[in-house]
PDB file of N, CA and C in Angstrom:
ATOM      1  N   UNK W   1       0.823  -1.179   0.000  1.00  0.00           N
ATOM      2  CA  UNK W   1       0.000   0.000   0.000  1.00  0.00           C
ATOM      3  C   UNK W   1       0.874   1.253   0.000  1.00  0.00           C
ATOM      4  N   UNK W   2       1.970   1.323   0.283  1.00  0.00           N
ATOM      5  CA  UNK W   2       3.053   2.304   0.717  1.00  0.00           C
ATOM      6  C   UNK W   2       3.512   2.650  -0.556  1.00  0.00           C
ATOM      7  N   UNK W   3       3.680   1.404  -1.561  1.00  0.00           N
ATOM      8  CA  UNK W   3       4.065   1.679  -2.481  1.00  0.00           C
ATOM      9  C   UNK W   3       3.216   2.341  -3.799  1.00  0.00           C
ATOM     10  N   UNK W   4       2.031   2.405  -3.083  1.00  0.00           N
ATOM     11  CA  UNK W   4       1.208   2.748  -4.059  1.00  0.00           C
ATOM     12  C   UNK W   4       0.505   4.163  -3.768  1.00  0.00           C
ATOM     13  N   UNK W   5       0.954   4.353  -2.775  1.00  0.00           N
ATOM     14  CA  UNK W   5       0.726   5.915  -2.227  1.00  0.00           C
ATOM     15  C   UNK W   5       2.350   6.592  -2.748  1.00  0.00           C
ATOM     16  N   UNK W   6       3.387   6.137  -2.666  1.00  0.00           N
ATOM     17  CA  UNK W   6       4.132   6.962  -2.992  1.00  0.00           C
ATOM     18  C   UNK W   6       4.007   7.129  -4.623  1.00  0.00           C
ATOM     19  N   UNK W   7       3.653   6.168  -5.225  1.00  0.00           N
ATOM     20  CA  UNK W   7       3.673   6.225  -6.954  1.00  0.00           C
ATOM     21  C   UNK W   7       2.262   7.275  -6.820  1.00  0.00           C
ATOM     22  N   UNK W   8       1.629   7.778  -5.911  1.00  0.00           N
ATOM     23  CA  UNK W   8       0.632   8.511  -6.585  1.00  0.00           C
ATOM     24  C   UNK W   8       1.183  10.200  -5.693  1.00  0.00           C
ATOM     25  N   UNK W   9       2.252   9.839  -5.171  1.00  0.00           N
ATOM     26  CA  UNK W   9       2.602  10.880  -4.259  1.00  0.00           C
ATOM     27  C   UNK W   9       3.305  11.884  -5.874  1.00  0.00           C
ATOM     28  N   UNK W  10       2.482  12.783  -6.293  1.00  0.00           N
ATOM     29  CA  UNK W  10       3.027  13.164  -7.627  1.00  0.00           C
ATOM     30  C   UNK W  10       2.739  14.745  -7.479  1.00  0.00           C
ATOM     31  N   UNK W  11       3.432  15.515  -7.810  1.00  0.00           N
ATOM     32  CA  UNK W  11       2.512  16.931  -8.319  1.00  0.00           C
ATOM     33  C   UNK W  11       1.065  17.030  -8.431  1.00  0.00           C
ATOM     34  N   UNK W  12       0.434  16.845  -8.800  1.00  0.00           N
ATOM     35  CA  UNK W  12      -1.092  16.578  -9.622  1.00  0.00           C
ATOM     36  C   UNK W  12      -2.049  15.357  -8.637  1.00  0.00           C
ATOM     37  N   UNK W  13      -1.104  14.458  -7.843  1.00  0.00           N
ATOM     38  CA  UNK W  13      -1.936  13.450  -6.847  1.00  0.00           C
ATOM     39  C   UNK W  13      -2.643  14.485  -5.608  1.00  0.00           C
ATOM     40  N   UNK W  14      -4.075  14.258  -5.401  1.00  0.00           N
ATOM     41  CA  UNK W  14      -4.786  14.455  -4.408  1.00  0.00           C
ATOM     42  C   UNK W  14      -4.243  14.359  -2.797  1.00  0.00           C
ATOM     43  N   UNK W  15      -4.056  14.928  -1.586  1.00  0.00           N
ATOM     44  CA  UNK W  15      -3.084  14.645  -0.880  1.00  0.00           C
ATOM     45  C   UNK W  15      -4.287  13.769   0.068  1.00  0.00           C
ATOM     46  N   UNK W  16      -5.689  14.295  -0.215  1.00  0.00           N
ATOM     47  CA  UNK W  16      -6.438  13.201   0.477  1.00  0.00           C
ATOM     48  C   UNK W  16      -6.616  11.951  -0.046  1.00  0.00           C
ATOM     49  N   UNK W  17      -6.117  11.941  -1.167  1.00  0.00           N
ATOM     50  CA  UNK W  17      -6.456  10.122  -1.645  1.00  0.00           C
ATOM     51  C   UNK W  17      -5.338   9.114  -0.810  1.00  0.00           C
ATOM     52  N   UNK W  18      -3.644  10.045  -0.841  1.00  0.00           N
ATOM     53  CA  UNK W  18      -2.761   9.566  -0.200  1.00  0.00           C
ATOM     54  C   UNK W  18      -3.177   9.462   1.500  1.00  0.00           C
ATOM     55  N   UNK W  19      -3.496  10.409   2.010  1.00  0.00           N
ATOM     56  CA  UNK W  19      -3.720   9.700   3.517  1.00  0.00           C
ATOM     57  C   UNK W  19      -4.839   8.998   3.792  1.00  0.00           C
ATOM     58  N   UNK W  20      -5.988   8.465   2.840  1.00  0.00           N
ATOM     59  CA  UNK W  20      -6.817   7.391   2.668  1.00  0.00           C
ATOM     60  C   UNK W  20      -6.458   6.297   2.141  1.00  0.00           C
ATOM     61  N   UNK W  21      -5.077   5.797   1.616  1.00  0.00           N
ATOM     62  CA  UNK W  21      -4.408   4.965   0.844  1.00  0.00           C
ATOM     63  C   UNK W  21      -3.658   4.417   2.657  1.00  0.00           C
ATOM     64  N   UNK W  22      -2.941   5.294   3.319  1.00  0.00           N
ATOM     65  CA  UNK W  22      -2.379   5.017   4.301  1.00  0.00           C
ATOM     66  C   UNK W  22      -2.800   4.684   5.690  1.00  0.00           C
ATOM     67  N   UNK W  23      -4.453   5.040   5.302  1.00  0.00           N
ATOM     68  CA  UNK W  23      -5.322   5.181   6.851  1.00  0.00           C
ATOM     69  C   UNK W  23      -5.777   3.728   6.343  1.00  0.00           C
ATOM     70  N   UNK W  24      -6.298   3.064   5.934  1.00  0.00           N
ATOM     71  CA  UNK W  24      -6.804   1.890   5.030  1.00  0.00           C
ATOM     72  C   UNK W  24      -5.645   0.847   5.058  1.00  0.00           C
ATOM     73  N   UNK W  25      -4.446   1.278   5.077  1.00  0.00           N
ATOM     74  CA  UNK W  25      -3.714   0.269   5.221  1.00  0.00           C
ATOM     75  C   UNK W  25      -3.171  -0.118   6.870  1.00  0.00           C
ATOM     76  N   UNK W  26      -3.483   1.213   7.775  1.00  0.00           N
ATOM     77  CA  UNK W  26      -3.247   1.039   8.844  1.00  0.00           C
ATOM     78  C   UNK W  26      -4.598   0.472   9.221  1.00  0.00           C
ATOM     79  N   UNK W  27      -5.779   0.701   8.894  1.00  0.00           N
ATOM     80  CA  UNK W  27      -7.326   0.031   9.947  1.00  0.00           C
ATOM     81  C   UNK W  27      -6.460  -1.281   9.460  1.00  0.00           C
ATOM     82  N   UNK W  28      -6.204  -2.083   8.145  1.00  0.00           N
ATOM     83  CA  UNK W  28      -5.990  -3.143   7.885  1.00  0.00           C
ATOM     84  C   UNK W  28      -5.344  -4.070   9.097  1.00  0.00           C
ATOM     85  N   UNK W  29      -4.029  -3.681   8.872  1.00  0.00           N
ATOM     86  CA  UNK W  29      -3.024  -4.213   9.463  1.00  0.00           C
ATOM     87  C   UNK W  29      -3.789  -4.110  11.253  1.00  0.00           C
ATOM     88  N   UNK W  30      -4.278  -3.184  11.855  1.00  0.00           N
ATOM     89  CA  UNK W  30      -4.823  -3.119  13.257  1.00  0.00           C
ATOM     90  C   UNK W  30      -5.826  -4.647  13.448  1.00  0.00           C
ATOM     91  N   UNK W  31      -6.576  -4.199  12.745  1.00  0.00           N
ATOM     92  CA  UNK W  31      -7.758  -5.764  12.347  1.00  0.00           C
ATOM     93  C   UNK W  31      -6.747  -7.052  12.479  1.00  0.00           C
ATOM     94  N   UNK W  32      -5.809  -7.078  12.065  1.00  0.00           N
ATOM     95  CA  UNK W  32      -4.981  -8.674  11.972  1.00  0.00           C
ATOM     96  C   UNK W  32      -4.446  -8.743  13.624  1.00  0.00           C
ATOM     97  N   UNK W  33      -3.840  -7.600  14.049  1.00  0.00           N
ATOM     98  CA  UNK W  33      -3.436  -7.597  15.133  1.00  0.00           C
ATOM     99  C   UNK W  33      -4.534  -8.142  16.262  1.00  0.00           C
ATOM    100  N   UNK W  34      -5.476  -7.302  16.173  1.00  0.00           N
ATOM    101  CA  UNK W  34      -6.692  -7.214  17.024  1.00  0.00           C
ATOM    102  C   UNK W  34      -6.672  -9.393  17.030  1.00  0.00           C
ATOM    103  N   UNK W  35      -7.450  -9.733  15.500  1.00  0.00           N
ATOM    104  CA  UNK W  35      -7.721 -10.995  15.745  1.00  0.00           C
ATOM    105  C   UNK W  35      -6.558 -11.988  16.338  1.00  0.00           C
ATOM    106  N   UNK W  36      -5.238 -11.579  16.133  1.00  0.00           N
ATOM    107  CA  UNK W  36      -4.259 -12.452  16.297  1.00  0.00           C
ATOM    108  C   UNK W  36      -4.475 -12.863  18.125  1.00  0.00           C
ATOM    109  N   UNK W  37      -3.895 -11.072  18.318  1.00  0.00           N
ATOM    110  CA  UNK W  37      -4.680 -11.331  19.896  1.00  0.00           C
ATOM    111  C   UNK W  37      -5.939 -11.624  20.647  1.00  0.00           C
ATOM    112  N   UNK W  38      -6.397 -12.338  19.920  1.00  0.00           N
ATOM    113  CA  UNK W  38      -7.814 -12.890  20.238  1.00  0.00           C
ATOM    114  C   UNK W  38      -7.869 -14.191  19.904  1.00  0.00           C
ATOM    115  N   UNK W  39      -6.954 -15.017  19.175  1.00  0.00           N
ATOM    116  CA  UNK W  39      -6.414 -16.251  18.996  1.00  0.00           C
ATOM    117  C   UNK W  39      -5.575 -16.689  20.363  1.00  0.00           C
ATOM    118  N   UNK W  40      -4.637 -15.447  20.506  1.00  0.00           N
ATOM    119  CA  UNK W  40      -3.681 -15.658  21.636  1.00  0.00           C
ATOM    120  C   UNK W  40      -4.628 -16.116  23.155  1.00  0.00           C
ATOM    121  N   UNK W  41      -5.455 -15.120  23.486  1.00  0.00           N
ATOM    122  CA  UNK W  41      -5.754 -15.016  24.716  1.00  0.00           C
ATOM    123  C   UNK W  41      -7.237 -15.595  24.929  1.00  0.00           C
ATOM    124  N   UNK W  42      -7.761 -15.937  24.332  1.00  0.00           N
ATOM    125  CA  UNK W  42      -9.041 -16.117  24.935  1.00  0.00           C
ATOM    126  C   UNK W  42      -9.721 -17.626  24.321  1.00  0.00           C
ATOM    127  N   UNK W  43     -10.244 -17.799  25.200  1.00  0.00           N
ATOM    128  CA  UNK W  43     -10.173 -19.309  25.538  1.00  0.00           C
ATOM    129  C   UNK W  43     -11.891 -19.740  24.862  1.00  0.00           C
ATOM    130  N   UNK W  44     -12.814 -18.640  24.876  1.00  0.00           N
ATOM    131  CA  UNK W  44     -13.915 -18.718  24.206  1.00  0.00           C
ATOM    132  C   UNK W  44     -14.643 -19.195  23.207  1.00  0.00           C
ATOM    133  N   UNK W  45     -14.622 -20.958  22.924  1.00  0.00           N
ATOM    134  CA  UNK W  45     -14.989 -21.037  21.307  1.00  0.00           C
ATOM    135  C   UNK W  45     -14.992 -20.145  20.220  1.00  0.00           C
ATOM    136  N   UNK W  46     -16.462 -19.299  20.950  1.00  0.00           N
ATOM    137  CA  UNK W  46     -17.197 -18.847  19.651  1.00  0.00           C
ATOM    138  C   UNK W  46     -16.518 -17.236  19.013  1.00  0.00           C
ATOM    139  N   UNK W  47     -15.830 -17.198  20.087  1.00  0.00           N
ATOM    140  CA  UNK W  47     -15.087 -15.692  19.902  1.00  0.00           C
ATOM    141  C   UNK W  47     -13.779 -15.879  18.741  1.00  0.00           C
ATOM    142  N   UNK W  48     -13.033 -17.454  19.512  1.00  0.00           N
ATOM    143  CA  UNK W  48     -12.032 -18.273  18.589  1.00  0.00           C
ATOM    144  C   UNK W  48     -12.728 -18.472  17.352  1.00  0.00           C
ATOM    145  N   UNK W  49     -13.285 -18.909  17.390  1.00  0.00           N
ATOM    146  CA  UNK W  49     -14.002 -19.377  15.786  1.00  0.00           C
ATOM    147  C   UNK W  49     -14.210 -18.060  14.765  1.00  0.00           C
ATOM    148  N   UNK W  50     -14.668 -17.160  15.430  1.00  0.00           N
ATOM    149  CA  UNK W  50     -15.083 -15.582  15.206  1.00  0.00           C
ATOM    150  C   UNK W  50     -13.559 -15.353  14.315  1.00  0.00           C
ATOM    151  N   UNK W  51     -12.797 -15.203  15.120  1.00  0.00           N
ATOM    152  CA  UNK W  51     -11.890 -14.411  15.098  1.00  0.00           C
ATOM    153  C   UNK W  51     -10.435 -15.222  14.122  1.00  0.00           C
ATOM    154  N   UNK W  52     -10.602 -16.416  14.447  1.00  0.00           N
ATOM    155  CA  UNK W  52      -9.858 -17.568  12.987  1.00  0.00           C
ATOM    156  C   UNK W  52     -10.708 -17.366  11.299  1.00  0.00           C
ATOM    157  N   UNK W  53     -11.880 -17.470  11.480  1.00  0.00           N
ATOM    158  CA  UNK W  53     -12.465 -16.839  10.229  1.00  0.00           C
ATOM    159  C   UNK W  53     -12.358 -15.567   9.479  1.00  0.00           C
ATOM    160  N   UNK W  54     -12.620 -14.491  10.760  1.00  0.00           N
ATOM    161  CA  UNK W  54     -12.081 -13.497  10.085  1.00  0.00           C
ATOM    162  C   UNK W  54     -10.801 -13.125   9.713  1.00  0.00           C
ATOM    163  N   UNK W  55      -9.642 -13.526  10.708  1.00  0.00           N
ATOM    164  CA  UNK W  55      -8.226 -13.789  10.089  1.00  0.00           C
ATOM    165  C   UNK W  55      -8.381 -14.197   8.718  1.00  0.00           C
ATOM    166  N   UNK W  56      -8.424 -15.502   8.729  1.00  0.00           N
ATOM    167  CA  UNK W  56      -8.368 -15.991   7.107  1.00  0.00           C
ATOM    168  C   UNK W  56      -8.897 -15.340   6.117  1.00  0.00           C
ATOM    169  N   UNK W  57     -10.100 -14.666   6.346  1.00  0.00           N
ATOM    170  CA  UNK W  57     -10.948 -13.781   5.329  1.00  0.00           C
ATOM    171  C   UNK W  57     -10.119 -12.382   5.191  1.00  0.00           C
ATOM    172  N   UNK W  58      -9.587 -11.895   6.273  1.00  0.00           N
ATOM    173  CA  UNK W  58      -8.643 -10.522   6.122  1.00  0.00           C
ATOM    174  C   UNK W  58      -7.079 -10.957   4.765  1.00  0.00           C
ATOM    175  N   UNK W  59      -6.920 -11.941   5.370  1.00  0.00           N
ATOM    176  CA  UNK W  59      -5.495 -12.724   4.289  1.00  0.00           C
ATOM    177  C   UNK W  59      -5.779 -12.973   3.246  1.00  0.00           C
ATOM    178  N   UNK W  60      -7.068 -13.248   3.105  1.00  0.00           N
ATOM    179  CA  UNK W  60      -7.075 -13.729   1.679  1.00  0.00           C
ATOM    180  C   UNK W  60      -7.647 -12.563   0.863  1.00  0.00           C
ATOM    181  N   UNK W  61      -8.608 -11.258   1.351  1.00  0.00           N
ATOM    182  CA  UNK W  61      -8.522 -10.139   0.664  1.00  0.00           C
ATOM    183  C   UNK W  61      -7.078  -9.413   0.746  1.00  0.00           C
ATOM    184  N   UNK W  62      -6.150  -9.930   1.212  1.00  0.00           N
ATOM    185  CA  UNK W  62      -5.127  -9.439   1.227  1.00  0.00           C
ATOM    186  C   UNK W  62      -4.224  -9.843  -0.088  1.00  0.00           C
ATOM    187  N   UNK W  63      -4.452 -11.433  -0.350  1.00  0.00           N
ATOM    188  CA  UNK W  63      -4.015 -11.774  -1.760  1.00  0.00           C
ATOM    189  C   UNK W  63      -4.502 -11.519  -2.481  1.00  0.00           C
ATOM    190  N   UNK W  64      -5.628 -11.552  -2.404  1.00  0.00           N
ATOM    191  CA  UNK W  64      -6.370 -10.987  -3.886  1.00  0.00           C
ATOM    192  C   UNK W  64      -6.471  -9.583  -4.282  1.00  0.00           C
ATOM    193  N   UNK W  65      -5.554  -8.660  -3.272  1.00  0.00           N
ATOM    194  CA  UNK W  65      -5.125  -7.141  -3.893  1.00  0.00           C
ATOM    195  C   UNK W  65      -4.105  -7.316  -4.439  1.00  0.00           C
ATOM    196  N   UNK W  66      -3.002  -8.316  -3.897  1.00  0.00           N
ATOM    197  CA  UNK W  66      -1.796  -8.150  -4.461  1.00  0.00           C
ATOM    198  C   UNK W  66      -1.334  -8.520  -5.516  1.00  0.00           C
ATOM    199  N   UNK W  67      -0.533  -7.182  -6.101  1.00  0.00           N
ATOM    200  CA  UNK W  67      -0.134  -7.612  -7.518  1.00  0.00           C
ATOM    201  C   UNK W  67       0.543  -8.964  -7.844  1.00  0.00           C
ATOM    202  N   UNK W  68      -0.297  -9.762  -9.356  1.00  0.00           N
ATOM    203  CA  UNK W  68       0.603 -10.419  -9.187  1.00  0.00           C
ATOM    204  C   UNK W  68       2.166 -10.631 -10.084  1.00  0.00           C
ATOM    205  N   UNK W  69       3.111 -10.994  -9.105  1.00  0.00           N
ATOM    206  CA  UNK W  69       4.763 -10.776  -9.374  1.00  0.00           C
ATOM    207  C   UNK W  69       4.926 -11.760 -10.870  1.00  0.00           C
ATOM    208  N   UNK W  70       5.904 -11.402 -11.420  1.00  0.00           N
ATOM    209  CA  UNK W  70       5.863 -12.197 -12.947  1.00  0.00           C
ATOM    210  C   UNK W  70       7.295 -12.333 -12.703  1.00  0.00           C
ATOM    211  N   UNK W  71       7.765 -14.125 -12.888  1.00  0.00           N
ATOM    212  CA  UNK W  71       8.610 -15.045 -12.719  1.00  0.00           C
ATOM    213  C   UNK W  71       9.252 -15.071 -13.628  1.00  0.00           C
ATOM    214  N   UNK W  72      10.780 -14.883 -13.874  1.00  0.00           N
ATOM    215  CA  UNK W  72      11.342 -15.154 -14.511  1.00  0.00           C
ATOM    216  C   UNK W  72      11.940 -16.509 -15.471  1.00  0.00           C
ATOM    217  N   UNK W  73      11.401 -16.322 -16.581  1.00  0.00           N
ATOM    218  CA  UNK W  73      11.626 -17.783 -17.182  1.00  0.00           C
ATOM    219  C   UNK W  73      13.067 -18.648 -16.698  1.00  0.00           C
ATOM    220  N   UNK W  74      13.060 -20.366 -16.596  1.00  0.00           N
ATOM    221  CA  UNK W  74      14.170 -20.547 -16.318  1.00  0.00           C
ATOM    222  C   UNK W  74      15.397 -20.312 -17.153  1.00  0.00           C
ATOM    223  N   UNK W  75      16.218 -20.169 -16.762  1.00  0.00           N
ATOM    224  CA  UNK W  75      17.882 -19.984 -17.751  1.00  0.00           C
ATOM    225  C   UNK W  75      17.915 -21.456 -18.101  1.00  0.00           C
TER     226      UNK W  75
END
């Protein structure tokens, strides 16, 4: 996301699109934290179950933003 705020960090780029590019990547990353520690500590099924689902669902909209990298043929 960093990298995609600085490629728009331009003359002519909006300076509110950039700190909505960076606020969006910080709620993100908070959300993983939040559930991780809620894996860690609490002993609650349904909160566990809660909170393993939404992990996985946060990761996997996480792959499916990311560009994908193009492999260099073998030598």
């Amino acid at each position: 996301m960093q990298r995609v705020a600085r490629a728009l960090d331009t003359p002519g780029a909006r300076h509110e699109l950039i700190g909505e590019l960076r606020s969006d990547h910080a709620g993100e990353t908070g959300v993983v934290w939040i559930d991780r520690g809620s894996l860690a500590v609490s002993r609650d099924p349904v909160a566990r179950e809660f909170a393993q689902r939404h992990l996985l669902a946060t990761e996997q909209r996480h792959r499916d933003r990311r560009p994908r990298q193009r492999r260099s043929a073998p030598a």
